[in-house]
XYZ file of C-alpha atoms in Angstrom:
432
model
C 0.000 0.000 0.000
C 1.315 3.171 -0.700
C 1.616 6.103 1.868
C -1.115 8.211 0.110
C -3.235 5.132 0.598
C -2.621 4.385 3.671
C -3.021 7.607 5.170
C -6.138 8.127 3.109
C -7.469 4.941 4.517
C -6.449 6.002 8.117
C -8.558 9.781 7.857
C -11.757 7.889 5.980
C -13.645 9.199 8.616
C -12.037 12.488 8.851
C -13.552 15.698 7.757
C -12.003 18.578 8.867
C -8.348 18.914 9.767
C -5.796 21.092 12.039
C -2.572 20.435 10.845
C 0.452 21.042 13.369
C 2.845 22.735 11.128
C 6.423 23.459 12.090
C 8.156 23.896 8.692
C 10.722 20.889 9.646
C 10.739 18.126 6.935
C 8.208 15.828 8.609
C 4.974 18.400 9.378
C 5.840 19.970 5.764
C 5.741 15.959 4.171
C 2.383 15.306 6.415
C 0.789 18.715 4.856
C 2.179 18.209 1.434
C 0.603 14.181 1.368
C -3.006 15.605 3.336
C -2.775 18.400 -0.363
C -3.067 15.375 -2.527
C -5.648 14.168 -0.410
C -7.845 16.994 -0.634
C -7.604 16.703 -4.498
C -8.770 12.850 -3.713
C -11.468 14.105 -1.571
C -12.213 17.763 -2.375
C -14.851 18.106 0.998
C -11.635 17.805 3.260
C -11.164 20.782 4.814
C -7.575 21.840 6.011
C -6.052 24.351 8.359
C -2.361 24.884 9.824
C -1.179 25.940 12.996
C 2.414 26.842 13.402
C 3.345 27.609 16.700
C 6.433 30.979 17.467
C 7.593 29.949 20.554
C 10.380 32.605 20.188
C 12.993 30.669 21.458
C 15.221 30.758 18.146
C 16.346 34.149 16.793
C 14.997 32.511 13.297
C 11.834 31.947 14.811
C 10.710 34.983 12.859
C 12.281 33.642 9.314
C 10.187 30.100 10.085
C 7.271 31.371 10.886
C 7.163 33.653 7.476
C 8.124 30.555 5.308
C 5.273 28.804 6.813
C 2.935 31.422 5.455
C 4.207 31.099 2.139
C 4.138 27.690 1.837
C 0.476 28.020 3.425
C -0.310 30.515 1.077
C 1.221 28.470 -2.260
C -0.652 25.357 -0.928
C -4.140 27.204 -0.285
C -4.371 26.419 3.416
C -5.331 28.634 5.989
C -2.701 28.640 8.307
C -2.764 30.298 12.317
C 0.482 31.804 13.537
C 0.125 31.579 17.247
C 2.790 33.252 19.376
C 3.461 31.541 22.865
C 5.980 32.054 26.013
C 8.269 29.013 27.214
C 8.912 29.106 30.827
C 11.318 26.261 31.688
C 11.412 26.542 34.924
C 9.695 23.813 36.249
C 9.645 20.793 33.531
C 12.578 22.178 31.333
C 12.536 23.841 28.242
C 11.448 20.936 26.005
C 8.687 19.544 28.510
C 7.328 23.676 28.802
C 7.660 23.675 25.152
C 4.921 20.834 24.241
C 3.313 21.836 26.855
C 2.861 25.216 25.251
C 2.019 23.481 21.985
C -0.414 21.363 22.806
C -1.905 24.078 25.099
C -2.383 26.014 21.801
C -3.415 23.584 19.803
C -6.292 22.410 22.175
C -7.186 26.975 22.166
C -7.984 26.793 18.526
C -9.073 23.645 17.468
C -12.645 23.963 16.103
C -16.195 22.259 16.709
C -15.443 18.799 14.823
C -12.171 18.987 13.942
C -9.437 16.468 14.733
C -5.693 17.015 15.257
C -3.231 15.930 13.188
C 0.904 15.904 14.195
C 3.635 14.359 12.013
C 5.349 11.892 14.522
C 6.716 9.132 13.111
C 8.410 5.611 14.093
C 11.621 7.203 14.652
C 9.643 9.529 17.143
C 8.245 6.379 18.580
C 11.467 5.304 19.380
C 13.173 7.952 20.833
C 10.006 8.500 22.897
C 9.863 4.492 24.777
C 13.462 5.251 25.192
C 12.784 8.085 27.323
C 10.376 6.412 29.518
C 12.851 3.587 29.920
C 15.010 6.664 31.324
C 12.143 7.297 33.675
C 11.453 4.270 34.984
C 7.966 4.317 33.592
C 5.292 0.971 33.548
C 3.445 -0.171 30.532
C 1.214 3.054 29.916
C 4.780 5.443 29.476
C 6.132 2.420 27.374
C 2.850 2.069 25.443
C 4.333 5.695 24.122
C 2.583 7.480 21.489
C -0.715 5.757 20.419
C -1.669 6.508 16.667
C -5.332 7.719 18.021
C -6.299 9.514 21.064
C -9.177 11.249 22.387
C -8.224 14.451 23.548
C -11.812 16.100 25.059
C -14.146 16.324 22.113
C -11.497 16.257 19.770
C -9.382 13.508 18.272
C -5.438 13.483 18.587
C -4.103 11.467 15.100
C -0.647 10.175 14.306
C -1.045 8.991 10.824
C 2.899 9.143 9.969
C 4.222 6.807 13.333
C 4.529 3.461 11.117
C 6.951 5.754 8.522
C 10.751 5.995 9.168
C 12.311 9.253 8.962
C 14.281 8.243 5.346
C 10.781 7.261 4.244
C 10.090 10.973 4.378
C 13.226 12.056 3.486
C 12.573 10.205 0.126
C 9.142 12.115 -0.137
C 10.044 15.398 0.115
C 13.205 14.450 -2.412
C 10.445 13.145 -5.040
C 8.467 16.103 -5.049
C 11.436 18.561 -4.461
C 9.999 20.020 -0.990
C 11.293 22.733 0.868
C 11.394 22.977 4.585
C 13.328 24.569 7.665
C 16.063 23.024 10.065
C 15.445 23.994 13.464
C 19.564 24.300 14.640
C 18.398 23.335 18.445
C 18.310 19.885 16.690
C 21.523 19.458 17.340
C 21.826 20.680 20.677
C 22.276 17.433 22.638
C 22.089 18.955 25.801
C 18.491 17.980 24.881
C 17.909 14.453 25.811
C 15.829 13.300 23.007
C 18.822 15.194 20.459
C 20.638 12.949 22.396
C 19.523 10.252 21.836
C 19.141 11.081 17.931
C 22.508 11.861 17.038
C 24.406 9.697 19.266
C 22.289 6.276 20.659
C 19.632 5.544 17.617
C 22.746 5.297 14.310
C 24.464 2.756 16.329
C 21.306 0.487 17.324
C 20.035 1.222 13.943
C 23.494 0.179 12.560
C 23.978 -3.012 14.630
C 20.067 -3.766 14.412
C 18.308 -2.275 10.736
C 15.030 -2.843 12.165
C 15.359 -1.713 16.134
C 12.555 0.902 15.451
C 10.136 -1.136 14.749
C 10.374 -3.624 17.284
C 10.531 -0.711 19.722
C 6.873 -0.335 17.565
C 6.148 -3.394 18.544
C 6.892 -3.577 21.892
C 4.982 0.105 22.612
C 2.010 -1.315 20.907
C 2.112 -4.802 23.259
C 2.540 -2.481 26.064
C -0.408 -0.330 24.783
C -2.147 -3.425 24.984
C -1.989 -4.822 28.332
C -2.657 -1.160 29.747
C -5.932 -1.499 27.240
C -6.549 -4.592 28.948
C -6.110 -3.723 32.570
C -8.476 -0.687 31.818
C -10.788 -3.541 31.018
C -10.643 -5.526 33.846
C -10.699 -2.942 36.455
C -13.457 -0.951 34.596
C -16.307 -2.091 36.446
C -14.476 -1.969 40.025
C -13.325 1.722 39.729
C -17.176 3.005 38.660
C -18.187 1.673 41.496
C -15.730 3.485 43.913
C -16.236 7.017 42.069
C -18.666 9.304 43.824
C -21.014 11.341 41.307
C -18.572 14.192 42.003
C -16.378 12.650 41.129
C -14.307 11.551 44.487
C -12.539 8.475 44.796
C -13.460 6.138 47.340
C -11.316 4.224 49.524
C -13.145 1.736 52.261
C -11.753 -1.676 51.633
C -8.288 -0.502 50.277
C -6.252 -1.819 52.782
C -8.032 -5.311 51.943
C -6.482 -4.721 48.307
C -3.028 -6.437 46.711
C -0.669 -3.583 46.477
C -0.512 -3.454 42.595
C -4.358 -3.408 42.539
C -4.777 -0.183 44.548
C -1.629 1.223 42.626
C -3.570 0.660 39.301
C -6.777 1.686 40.477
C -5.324 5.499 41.842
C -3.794 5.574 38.636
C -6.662 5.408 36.744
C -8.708 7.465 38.934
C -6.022 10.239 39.040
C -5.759 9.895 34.599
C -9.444 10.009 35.011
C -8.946 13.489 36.945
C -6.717 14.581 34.347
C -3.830 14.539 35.855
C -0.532 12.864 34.448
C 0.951 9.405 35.083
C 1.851 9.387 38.881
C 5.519 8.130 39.386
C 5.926 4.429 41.637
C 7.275 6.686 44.891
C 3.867 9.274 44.413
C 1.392 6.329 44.820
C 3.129 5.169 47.456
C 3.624 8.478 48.974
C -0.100 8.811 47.906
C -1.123 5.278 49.940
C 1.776 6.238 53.040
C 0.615 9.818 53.752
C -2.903 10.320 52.936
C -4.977 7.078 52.241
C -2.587 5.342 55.533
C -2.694 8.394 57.884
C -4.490 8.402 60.954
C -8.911 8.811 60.820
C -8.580 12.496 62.295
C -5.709 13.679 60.304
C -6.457 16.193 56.892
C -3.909 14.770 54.488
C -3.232 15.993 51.261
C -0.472 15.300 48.589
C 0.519 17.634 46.109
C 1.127 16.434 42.571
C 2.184 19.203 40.258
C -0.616 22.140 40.365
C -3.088 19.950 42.410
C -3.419 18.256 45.514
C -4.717 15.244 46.474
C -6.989 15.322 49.791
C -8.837 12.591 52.168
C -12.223 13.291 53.319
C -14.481 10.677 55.086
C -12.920 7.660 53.097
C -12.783 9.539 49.933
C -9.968 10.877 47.724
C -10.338 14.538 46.266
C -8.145 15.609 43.143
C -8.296 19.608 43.779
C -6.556 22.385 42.055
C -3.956 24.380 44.063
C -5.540 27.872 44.706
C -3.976 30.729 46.652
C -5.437 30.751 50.361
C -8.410 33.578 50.459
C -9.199 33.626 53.940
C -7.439 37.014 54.789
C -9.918 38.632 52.286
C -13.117 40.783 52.565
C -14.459 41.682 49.648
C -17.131 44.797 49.589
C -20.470 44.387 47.258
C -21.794 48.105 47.938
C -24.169 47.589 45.194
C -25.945 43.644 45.684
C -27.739 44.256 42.605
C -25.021 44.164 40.531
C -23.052 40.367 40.028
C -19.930 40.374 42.007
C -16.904 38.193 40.781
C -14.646 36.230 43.420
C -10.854 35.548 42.718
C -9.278 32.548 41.999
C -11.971 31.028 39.429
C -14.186 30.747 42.540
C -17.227 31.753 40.825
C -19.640 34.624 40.399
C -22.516 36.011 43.176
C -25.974 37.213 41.991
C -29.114 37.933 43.102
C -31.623 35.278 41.389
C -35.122 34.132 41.962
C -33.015 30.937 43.440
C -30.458 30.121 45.599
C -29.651 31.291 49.149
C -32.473 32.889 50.831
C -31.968 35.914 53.122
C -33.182 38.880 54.359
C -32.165 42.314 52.735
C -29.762 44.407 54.907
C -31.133 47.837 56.683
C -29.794 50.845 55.543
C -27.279 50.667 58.144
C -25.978 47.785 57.172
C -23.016 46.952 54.535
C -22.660 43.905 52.939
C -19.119 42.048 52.900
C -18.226 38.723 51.136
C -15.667 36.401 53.526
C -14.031 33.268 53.706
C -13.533 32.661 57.133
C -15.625 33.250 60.479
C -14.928 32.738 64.284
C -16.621 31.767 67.346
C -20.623 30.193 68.188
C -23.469 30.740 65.428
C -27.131 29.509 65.184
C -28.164 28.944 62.105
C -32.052 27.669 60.988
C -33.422 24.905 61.997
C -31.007 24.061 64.760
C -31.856 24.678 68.564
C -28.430 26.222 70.315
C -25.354 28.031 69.305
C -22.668 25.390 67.489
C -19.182 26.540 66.881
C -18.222 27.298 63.121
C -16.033 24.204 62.603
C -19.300 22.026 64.368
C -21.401 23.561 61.605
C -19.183 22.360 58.668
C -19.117 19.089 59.959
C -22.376 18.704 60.532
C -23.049 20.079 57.088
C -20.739 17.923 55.359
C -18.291 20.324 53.903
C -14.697 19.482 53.632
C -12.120 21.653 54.921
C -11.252 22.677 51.528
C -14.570 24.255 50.754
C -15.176 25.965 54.009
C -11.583 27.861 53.225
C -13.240 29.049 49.947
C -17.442 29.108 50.427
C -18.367 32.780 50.349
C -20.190 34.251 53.955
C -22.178 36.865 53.482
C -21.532 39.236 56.412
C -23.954 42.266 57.277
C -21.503 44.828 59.034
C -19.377 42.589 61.403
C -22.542 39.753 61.890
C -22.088 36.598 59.796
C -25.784 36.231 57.667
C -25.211 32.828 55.839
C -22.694 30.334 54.175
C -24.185 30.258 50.648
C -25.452 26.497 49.694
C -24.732 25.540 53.421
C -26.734 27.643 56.349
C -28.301 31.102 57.000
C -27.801 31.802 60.701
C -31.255 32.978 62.330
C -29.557 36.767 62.214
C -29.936 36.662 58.710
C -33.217 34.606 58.213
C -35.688 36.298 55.176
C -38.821 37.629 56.523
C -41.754 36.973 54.816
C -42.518 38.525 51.406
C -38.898 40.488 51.891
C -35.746 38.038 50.847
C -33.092 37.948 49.041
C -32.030 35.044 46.688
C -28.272 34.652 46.344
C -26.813 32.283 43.819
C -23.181 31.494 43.824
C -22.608 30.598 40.028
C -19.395 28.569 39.740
């Protein structure tokens, strides 16, 4: 079969198409082979994305030969600038990062993904996670489909060797950039390119694809133990989404490892290492029935509350702040992504302040409250218990204070100060 057929015969279902365009040799031989396709199939629609991460002073130079190329081909093509902040991950981990970030931004309703990755790629990439340490689902590497959200993430290249490109863009006399960072084997997947790969490819001609091979069995049994434990992780997450955790002590070790995975991928988050889920099992799932554990894994935490597991993302502490709403008819934003407050016809029901009375937003209240339908004054912390709210939530639920006298906790209680009197309330809604 030949390439044109073969990728024609992996898109048959595809319609509409955001190409990942660098300039390099492959992305220019994956755009150049998806052209003859759209003469093939004139109702496939095509669009570019080259992304100016500004790192190279001929970033400029490669991001103007991408138009023209664009423009010669008849492809609409989306420059997107972005800033690389190595800091944490590196430069090349903040650099896909950054990508893919901007690629997820502008893909549009029904259209899938497309990258030029190919078995060389594939290679270098199981390589790494054997550098890592990483179980079947980083040696599974690069799948040639993935669901990414409501969008599809496709690989079409990965069973093509480099050369197999090279000899493309010779045939039809392509042109295309060289990123010089390439080179730079400082970089551990350059590394691995110009010094490791020609001498296993020399002593073995066909180590690639049995590094294929072996990423695809590995994709496999991860495939497999998705299967099997399917059933047993629905039933241990809670509608919102919490993971539940009676009985895990009863569990093999390996068992509960592959079920926090899963819940944690679930979450979104990325593939914990070996020493997380056992930090994970050690210092929050382990630790003592009146402890508040938590475990933070990159920009979220993990926290226990009554037997369940709670992936949460790390938000600056608000409880220092007070936050004036002079005018209540008017929709007042929190920080943080916390949410928006607005009067309704629903939600919390209170009664209007007098006109001596201002009206503060808080996240944090002292001493004994009575609240409706309660007899007696409970402290604050009683009252969050007794409601049910974790600790996280009570450090970010809004109060609504009249002067210095705590009214309600929206979606929780209204203490009897603040109670609505009949045919005068106030509906709060806390939109988030």
């Amino acid at each position: 079969m030949t390439q044109l057929a073969q990728l024609e015969q992996q898109l048959a279902d595809e319609q509409r198409l955001l190409v990942a365009f660098s300039g390099g040799l492959d992305s220019t031989v994956l755009l150049h082979q998806l052209i003859l396709l759209r003469q093939r199939r004139p109702e496939l629609q095509l669009r570019a994305i080259h992304i100016h991460h500004g790192l190279s002073p001929y970033a400029d130079s490669w991001a103007q030969h991408c138009r023209s190329v664009c423009e010669a081909w008849q492809v609409e093509l989306d420059v997107v600038a972005i800033r690389v902040d190595g800091s944490d991950s590196g430069i090349e981990g903040a650099a896909r990062e950054g990508r893919y970030q901007a690629f997820r931004d502008r893909l549009r309703s029904g259209e899938a993904l497309v990258t030029a990755q190919h078995l060389d790629d594939q290679c270098e990439t199981l390589l790494l996670a054997l550098k890592r340490g990483s179980g079947p689902a980083g040696l599974a590497a690069m799948p040639v489909s993935l669901a990414t959200g409501e969008h599809r993430l496709l690989r079409p290249l990965l069973s093509c060797q480099r050369a197999e490109l090279e000899s493309w863009a010779d045939k039809y006399q392509l042109r295309w950039v060289e990123d010089e960072s390439n080179q730079d084997i400082r970089y551990d997947r350059n590394f691995l390119r110009q010094r490791i790969l020609p001498v296993l490819n020399e002593r073995w001609p066909h180590f690639a694809a049995a590094v294929a091979r072996s990423a695809a069995l590995c994709g496999e049994q991860e495939q497999l133990l998705d299967e099997l434990l399917a059933e047993s992780l629905a039933t241990r997450v809670q509608a919102d989404g919490a993971l539940r955790i009676d009985g895990f002590a009863a569990l093999s070790e390996a068992r509960r490892a592959a079920l926090l995975r899963r819940w944690i991928a679930g979450c979104g988050g990325k593939m914990p290492s070996r020493d997380a889920i056992n930090r994970l099992w050690q210092e929050v799932i382990d630790a003592r029935e009146d402890a508040a554990p938590r475990l933070q894994l990159g920009n979220h935490e993990i926290r226990r509350y009554r037997q369940a597991l709670y992936w949460l993302p790390l938000r600056p502490s608000v409880r220092a702040l007070m936050l004036p709403w002079p005018d209540p008819t008017r929709p007042l934003c929190l920080p943080y992504e916390l949410g928006t407050l607005q009067l309704t016809e629903s939600g919390t029901e209170i009664r209007p302040p007098r006109s001596d009375e201002t009206v503060t937003v808080r996240f944090q209240a002292q001493g004994r409250f009575a609240i409706e339908g309660r007899s007696g004054h409970r402290p604050i912390k009683k009252l969050w218990q007794e409601c049910g709210v974790p600790p996280w939530r009570r450090e970010s639920t809004p109060l609504i204070f009249y002067n210095e006298t705590l009214i309600a906790a929206l979606n929780t209680f209204v203490c009897r100060e603040g109670s609505a009197v009949a045919g005068k309330a106030w509906r709060i809604a806390w939109h988030r």
